[in-house]
Coordinates of C-alpha atoms and ligand atoms in Angstrom, one line a residue:
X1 CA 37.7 48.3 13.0
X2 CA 34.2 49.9 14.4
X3 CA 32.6 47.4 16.6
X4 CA 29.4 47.7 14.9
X5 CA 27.3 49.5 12.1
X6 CA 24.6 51.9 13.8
X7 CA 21.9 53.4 12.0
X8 CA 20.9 56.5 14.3
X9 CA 17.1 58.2 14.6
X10 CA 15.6 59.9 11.6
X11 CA 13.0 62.5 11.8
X12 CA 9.7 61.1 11.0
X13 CA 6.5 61.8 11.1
X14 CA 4.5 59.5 13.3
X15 CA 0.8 58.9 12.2
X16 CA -1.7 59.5 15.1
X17 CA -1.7 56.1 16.9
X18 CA -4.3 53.7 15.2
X19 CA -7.7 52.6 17.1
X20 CA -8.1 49.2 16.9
X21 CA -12.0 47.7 17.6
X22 CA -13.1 44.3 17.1
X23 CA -14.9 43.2 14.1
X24 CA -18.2 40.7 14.6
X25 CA -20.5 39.7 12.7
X26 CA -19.3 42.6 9.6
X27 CA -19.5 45.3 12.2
X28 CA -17.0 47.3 13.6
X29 CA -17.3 47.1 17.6
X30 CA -15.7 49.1 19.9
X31 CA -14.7 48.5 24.0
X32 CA -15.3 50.8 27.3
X33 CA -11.4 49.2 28.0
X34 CA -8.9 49.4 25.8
X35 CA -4.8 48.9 25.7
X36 CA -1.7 50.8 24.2
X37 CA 0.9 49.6 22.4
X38 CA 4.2 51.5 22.9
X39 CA 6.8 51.3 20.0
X40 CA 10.1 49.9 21.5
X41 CA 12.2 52.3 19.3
X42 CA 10.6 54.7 20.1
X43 CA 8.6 54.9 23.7
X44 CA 5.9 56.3 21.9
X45 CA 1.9 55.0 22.0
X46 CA 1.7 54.1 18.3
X47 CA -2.2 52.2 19.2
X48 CA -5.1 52.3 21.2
X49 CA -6.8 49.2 20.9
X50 CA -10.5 47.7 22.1
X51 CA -10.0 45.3 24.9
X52 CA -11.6 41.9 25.0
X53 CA -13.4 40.1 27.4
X54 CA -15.5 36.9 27.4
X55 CA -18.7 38.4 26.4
X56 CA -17.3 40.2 23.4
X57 CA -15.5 36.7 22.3
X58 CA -18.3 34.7 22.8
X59 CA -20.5 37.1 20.1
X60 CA -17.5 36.7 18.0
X61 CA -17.6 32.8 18.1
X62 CA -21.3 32.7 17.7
X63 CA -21.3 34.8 14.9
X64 CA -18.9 33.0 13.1
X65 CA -21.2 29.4 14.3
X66 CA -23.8 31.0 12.8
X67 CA -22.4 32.0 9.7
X68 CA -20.8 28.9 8.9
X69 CA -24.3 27.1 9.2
X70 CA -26.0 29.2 7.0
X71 CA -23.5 28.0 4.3
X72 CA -23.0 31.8 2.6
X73 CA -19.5 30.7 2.7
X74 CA -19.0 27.1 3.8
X75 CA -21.3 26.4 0.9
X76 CA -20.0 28.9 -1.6
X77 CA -18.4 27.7 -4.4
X78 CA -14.6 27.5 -4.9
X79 CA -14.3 30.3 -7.7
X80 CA -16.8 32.5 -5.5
X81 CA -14.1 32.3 -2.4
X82 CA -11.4 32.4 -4.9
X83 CA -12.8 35.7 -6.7
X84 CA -13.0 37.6 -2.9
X85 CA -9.4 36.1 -2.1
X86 CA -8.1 37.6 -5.0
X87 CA -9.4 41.0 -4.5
X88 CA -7.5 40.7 -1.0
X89 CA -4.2 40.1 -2.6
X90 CA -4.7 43.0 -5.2
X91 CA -5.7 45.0 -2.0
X92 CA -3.0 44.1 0.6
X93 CA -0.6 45.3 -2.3
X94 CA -2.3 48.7 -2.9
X95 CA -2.1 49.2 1.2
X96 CA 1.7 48.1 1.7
X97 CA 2.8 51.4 2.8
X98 CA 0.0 52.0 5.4
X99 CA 0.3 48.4 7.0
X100 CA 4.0 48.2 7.0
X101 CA 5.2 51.1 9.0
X102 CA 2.3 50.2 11.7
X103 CA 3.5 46.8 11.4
X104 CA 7.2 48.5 12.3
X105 CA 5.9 51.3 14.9
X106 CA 4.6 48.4 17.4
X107 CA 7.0 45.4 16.1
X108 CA 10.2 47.8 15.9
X109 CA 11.0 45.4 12.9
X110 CA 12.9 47.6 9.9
X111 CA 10.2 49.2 7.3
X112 CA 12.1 47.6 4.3
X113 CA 11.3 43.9 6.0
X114 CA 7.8 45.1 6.6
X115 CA 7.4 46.0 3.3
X116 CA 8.4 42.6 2.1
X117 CA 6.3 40.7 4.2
X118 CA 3.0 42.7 3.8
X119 CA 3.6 43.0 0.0
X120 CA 4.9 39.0 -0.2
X121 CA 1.8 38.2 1.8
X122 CA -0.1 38.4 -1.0
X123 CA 1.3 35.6 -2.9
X124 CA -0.3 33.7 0.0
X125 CA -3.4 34.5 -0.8
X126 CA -3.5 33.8 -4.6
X127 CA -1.8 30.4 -3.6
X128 CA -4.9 29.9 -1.2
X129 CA -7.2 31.1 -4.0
X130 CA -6.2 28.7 -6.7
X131 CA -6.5 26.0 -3.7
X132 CA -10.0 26.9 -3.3
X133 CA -10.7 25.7 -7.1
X134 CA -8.8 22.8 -7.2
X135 CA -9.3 21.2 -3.9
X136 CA -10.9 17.6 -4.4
X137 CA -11.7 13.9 -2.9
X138 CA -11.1 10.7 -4.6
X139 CA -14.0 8.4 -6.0
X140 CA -13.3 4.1 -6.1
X141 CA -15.2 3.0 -8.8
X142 CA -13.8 -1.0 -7.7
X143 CA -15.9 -2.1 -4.7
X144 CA -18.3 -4.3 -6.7
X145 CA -20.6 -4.1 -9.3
X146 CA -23.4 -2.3 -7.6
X147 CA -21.3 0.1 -5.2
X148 CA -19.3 3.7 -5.4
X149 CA -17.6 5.3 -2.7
X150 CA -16.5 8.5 -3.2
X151 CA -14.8 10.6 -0.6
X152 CA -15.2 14.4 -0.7
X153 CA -13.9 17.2 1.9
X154 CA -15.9 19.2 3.9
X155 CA -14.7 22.8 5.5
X156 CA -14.1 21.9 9.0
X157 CA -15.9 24.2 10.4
X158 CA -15.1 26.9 13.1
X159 CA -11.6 27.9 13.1
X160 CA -9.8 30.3 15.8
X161 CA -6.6 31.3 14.9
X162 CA -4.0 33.1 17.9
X163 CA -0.9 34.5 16.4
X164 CA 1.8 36.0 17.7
X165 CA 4.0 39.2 17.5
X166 CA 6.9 38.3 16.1
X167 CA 5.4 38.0 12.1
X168 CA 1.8 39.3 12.5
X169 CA 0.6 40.1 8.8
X170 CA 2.9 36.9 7.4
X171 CA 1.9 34.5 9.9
X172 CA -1.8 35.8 9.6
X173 CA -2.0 35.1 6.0
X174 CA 0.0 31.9 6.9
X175 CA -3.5 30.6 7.8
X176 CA -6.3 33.0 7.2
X177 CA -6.7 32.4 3.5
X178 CA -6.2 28.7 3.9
X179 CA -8.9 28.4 5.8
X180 CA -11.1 30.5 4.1
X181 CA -10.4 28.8 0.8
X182 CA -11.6 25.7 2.7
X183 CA -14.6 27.5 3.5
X184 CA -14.5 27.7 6.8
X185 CA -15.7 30.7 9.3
X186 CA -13.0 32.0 11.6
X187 CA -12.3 34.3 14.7
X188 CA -8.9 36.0 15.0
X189 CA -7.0 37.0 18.1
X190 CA -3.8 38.8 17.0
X191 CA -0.9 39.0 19.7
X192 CA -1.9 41.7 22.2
X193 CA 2.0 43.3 21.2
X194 CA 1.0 43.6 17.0
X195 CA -2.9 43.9 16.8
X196 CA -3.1 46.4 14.2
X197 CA -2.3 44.7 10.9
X198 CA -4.5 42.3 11.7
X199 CA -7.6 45.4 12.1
X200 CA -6.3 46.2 8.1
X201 CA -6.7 43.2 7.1
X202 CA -10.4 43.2 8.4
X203 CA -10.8 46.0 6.4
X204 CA -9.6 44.9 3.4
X205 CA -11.7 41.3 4.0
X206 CA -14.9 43.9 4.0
X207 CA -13.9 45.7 1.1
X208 CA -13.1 42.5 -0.9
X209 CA -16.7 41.7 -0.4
X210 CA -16.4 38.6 2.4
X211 CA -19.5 38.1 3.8
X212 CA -20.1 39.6 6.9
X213 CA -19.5 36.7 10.2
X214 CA -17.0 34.9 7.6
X215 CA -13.9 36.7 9.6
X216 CA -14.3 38.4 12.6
X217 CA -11.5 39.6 15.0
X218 CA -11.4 39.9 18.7
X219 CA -8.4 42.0 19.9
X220 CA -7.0 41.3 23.4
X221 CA -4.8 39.1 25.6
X222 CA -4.5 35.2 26.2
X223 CA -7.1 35.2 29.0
X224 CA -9.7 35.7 28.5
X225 CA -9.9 35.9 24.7
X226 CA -7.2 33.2 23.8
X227 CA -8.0 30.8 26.3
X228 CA -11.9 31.2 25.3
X229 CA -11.4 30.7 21.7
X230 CA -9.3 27.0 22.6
X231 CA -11.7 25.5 24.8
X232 CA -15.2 27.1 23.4
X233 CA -17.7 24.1 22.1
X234 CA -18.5 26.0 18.7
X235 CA -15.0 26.3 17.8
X236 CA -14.3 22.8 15.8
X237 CA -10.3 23.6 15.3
X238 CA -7.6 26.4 17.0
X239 CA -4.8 27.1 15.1
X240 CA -2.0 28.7 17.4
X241 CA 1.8 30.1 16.3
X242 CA 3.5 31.0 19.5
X243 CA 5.6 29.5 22.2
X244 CA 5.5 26.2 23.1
X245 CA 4.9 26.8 26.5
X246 CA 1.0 28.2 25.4
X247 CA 1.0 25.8 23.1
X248 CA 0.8 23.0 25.5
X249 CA -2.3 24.8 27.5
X250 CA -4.0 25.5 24.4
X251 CA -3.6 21.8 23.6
X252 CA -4.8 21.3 27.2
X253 CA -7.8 23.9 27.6
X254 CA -8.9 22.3 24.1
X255 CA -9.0 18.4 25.2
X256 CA -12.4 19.1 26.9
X257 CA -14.4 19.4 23.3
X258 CA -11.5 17.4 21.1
X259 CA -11.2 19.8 18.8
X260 CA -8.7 20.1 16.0
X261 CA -5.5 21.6 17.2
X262 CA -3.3 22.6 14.6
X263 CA 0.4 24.5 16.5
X264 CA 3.4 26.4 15.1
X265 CA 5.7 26.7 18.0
X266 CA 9.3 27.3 19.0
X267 CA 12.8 26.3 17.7
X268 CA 16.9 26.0 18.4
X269 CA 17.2 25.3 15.0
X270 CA 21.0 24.4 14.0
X271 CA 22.9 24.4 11.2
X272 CA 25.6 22.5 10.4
X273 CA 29.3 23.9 8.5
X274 CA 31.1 21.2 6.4
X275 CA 34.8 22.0 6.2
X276 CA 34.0 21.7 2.7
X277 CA 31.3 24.1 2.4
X278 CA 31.1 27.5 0.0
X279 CA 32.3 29.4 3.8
X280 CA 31.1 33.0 2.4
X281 CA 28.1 31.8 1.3
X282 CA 27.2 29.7 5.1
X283 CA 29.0 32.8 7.0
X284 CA 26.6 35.1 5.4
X285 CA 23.6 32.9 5.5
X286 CA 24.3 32.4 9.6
X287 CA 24.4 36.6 10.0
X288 CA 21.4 36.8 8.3
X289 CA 19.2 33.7 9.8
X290 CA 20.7 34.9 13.4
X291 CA 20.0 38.5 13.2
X292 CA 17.1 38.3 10.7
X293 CA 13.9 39.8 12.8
X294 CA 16.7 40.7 16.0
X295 CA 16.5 37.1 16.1
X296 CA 12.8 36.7 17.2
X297 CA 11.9 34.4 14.4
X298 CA 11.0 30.7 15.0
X299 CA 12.8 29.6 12.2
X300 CA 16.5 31.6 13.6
X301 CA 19.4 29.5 13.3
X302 CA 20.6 30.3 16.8
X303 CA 23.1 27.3 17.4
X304 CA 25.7 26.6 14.5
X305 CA 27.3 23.2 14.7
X306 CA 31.1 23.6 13.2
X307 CA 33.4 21.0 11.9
X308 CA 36.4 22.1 14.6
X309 CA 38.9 22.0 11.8
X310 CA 37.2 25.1 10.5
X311 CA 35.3 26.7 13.6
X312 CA 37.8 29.3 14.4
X313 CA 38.1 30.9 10.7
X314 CA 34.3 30.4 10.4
X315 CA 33.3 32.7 13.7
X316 CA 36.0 35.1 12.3
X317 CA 34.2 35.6 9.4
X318 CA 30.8 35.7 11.0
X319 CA 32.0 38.1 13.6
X320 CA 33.4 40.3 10.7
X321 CA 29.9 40.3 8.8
X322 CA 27.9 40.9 11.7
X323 CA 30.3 44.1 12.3
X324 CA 28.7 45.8 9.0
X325 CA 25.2 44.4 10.2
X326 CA 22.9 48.0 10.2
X327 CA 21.3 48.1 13.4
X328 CA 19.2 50.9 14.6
X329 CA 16.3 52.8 13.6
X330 CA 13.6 50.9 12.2
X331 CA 11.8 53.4 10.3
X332 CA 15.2 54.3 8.2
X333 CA 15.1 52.2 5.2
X334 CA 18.8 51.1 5.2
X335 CA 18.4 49.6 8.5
X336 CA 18.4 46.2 8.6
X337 CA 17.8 44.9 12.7
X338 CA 15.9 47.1 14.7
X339 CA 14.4 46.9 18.4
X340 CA 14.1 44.5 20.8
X341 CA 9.7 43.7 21.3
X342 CA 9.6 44.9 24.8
X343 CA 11.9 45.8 27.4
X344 CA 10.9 42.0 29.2
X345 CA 12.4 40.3 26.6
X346 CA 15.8 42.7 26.5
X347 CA 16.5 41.8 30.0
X348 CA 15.5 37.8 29.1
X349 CA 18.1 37.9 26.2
X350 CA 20.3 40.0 28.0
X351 CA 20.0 36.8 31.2
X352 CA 20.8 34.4 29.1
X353 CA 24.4 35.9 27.8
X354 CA 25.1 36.6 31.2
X355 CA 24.2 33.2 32.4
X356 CA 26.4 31.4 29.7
X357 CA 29.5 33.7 30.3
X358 CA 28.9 32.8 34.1
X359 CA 29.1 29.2 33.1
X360 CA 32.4 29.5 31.1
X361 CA 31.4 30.6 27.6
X362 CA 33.3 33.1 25.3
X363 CA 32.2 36.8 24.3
X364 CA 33.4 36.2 21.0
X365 CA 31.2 39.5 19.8
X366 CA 28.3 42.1 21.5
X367 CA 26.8 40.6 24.8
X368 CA 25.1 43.6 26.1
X369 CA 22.6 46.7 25.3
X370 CA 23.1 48.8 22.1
X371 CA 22.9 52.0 22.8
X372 CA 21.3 53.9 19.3
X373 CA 21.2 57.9 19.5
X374 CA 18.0 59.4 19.8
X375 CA 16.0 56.4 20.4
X376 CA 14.8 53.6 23.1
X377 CA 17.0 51.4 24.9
X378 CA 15.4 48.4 23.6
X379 CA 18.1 47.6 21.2
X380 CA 20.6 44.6 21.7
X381 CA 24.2 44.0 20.4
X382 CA 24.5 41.6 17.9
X383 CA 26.2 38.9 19.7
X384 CA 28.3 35.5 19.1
X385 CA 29.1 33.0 21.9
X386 CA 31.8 30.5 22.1
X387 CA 33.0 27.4 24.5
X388 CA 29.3 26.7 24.3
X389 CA 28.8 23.3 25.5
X390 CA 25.4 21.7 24.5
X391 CA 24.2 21.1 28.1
X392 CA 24.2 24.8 28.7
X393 CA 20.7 26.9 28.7
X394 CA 21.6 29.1 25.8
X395 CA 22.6 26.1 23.9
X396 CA 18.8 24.2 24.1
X397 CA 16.4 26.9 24.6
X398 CA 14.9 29.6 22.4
X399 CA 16.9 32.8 23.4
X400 CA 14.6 34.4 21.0
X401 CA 17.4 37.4 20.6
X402 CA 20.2 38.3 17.6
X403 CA 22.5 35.7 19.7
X404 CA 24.2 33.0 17.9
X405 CA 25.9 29.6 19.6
X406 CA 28.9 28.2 18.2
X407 CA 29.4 24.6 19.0
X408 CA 31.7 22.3 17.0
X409 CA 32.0 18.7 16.1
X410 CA 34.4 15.7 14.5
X411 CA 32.5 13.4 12.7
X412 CA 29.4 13.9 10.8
X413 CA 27.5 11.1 13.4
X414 CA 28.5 13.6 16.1
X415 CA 27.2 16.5 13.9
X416 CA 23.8 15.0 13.8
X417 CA 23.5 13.6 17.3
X418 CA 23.8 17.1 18.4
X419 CA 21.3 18.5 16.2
X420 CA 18.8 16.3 17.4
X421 CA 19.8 16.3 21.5
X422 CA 16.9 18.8 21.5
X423 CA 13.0 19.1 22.7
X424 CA 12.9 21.3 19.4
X425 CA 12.3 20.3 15.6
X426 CA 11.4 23.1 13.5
X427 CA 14.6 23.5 11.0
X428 CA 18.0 22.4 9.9
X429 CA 20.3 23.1 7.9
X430 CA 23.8 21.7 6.1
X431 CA 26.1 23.5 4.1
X432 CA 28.6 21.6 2.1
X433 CA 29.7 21.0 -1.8
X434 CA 29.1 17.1 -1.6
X435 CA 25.4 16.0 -2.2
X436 CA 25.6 12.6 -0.2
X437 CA 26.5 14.5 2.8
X438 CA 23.5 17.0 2.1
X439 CA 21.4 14.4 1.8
X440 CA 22.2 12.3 5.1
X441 CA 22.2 14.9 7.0
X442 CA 18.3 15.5 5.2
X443 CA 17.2 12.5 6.1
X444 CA 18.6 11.7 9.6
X445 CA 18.1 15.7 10.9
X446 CA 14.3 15.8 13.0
X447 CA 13.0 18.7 11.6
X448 CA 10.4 20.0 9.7
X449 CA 12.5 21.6 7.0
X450 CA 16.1 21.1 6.4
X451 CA 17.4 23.6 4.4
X452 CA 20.9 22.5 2.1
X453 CA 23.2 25.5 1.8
X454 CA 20.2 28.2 2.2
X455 CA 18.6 29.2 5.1
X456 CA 14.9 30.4 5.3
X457 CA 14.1 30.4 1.7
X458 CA 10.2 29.3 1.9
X459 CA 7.0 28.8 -1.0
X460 CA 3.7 29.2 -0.5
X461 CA 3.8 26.0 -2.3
X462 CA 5.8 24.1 0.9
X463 CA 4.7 22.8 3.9
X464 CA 6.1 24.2 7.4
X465 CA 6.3 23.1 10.3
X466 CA 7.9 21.2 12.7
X467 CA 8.0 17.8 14.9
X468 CA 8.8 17.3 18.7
X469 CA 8.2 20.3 21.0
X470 CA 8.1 22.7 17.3
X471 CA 4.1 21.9 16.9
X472 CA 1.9 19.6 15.1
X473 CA 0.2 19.7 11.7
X474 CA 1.7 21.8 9.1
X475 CA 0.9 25.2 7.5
X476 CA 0.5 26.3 4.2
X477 CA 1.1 24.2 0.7
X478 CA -1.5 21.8 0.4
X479 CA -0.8 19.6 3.1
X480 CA -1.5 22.8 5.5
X481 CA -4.7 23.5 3.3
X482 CA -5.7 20.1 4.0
X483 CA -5.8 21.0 7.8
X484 CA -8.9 22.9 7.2
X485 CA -11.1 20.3 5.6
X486 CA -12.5 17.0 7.0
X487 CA -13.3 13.9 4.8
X488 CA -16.2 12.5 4.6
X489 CA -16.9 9.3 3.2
X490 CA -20.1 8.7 0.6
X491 CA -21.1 4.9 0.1
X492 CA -23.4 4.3 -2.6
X493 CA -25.3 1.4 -3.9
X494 CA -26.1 1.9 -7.6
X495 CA -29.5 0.8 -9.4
X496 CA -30.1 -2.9 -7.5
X497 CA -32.0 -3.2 -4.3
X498 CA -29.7 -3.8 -1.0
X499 CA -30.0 -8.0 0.0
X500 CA -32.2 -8.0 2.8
X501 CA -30.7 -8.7 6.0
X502 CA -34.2 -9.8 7.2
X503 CA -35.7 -12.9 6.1
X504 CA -38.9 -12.9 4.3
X505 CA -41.7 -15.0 6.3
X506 CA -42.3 -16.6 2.5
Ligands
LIG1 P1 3.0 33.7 23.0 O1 2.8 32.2 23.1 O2 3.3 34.4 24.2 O3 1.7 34.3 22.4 C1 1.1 33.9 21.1 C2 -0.4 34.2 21.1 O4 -1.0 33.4 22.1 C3 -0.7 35.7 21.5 O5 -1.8 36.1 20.7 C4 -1.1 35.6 22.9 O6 -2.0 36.6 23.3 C5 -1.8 34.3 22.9 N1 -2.0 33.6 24.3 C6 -1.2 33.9 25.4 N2 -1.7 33.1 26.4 C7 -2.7 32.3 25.9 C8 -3.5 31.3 26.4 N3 -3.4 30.9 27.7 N4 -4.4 30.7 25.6 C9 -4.6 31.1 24.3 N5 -3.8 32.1 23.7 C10 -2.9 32.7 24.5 O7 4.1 33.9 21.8 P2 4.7 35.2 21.3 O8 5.6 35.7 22.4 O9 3.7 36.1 20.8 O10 5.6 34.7 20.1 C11 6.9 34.2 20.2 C12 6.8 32.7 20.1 O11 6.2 32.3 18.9 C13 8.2 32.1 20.1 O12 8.3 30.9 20.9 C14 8.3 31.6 18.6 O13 9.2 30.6 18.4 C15 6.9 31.3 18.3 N6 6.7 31.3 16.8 C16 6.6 30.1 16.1 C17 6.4 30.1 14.8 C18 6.3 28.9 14.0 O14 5.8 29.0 12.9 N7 6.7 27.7 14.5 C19 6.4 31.4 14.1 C20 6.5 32.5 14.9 C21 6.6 32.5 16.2

């Protein structure tokens, strides 16, 4: 049997490597510094982007203050913002192509996932756009004879939103359309690793017809430009996807103005294999949520928990899918798990397997480089580790790798003590045929989403997000709309004069 499927270099030819520049106030500004991104497939610059600094943030910020108080968006009405979101959609899906292979040349993510998210992206933003219509308060027409309250919702105001590398156009559109169909102003600072898309979609936004200052982008690295955009005074809310570790100093940098803080962060999200499950359908959806993104996805299922009756054919089987897993080349269409981000994060994925197998754990598959012809050395074996115990590093933190944990359990109480011994809460899943077991595990798993036998099927229409160390708030459907508004309450006294609280001298 081949050890595993290999999808070597194609010929291709590269565009010229995009210039990124910043975009304030509707204009398109450029930088005396500026960074590359090199692909890791290919050890190639694939963009040359504007650098930031503090002074180029803080115009950013103050034009988005400004704009918002002028109210040419915040006071716009909801089929205006829902018209120029609608032209975005019908725009991101006539530019799939062009944002998709940048997307892959500085992710190294395969072009056919690119193409999915940049072209699903869109449903995002006609979601948001029928949001921006139908967003509305509540009126209580029962506080006496002479009084209405009504409560309405207000954009929030200022919003910076950080995102990381990992899902740049998704994740992007995860919060940029929500919080313009709340009518708020924003400033964007795309991961330093995948700032391109972002540029496109700041080019679409102008072609859509957004008003200039609505959206503007500031391209560059956590400090300065991140940490500026958490703790500035005319920023009213930072919403952050990205490790937990930033999370926690974006939620500290930001307590000096208590601002809203809205965070998508990390996960060691589990899932759990009933003897009794559908076992092709749970091995094949733990290949794909492990090696789905070369495991650099929040939402990978990097632990399994299986009943121990089973464990042993189970890893079999997944061992013998992720065999016929197509790693390799990016840019080929067939391939389906492509490059490592940087060569950093090899070596940190590559410490952790070591470290386990130090510890006692079992190669059961991979563990080491993947070597593809004719390309970088930023690729990793797809890899499956046994004799975990749960104390072990690999077993509670975010490898962020294609590197799946197998742990087992007896009863279903042990099952689901396991799955919450961690600082993480972003997902779960369960596969098996009997509904009552589906649903206890639903309701005693901490998570944000529990998935019963799928993994990683999402809606627009659904909130994400997760509890513990995972974040705060949630993102997307209409609670994660909801983040972007404030409520304000309206008390009303109708036709009779107020009783005076001051005597009359008569
Ligand atoms: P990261 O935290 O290193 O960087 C994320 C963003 O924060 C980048 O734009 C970066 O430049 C910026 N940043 C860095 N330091 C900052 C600071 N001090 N202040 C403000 N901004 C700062 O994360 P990453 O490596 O880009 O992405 C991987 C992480 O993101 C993983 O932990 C993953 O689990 C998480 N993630 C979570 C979700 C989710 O929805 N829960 C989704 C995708 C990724």
């Amino acid at each position: 049997m081949k050890d595993f499927t290999i999808n070597t270099a194609i010929e291709y030819d590269l565009p010229t490597p995009f210039q990124g520049r910043h975009l304030i106030a509707g204009e398109w500004v450029a930088s005396a510094e500026t960074f590359d991104r090199v692909s890791p497939s290919l050890g190639k610059v694939v963009s040359v982007s504007a650098k930031g600094d503090e002074a180029v943030t803080e115009r950013a910020v103050t034009a988005a203050r400004q704009t918002f108080d002028t109210g040419v968006w915040s006071r716009a009405s909801g089929k205006e913002r829902a018209t120029i979101l609608l032209k975005v959609a019908d725009l991101i899906e006539a530019n799939v192509e062009r944002i998709a292979v940048q997307e892959t040349l500085e992710s190294g993510k395969p072009i056919s996932q690119s193409r999915s998210e940049v072209g699903g992206a869109a449903d995002l933003w006609r979601y948001a756009a029928s949001l921006a219509r139908t967003t509305s308060g509540d009126s209580h027409n029962t506080l006496g004879e002479d009084m209405l309250g009504v409560v309405v919702k207000d954009p929030i105001g200022v919003v910076s939103i950080i995102t990381p590398w990992n899902f740049p156009f998704w994740i992007l559109s995860q919060k940029l359309p929500f919080a313009l169909a709340a009518g708020c102003t924003v400033v964007v600072k795309p991961s330093e690793v995948t700032p391109s898309s972002t540029v496109m979609m700041g080019e679409l936004l102008i072609e859509a017809g957004l008003p200039a200052g609505v959206c503007n982008i500031v391209l560059g690295h956590g400090q300065p430009v991140g940490s500026r955009l958490s703790t500035h005074k005319d920023v009213d809310m930072v919403t952050f996807t990205g490790s937990t570790a930033v999370g926690k100093l974006i939620t500290q940098g930001s307590s000096h103005t208590l601002k809203k803080v809205a965070l998508e962060l990390g996960g060691k999200n589990p899932q759990v294999i009933c003897p009794d499950a559908d076992l092709d359908s749970a091995a094949d959806a733990v290949t794909f949520g492990v090696y789905f993104n070369v495991g650099q996805c929040c939402n990978s299922s990097s632990r399994i928990i299986v009943h121990e009756s089973i464990a042993k054919d189970f890893v079999a089987r997944v061992v013998a899918l992720s065999r016929k897993v197509k790693f390799g080349d990016p840019l080929d269409p067939e391939t389906q798990v492509g490059a490592i981000v940087t060569s950093e994060h090899n070596v940190k994925i590559d410490c952790y397997v070591q470290d386990a197998v130090a510890d006692g754990a079992t190669l059961a598959l991979g563990g080491d480089a993947l070597a593809v012809t004719g390309l970088s050395d930023q690729f990793y074996q797809p890899t499956v580790i046994t004799d975990v115990t749960p104390d072990m590093a690999i077993a509670r933190e975010e490898v962020f790798g294609p590197v799946l944990v197998v742990l087992t359990y007896k009863t279903m109480d042990e099952a689901i003590a396991l799955v919450n011994d961690s600082d993480y809460g972003l997902s779960a899943g369960i596969w098996s045929e009997n509904v009552h077991t589906c649903l206890e595990f639903a309701r005693r798993a901490e998570a944000g989403t529990v998935w019963t036998n799928t993994w990683m099927d999402g809606f627009p229409e659904l909130a994400f997000g997760g509890v513990k160390q995972s974040g705060q708030g949630r993102e997307i459907g209409s609670y994660g709309f909801e983040e972007f508004l404030e409520v304000k309450s309206l008390v009303m006294r109708i036709g009779r004069s107020r009783p005076p609280w001051v005597q009359s001298d008569a």
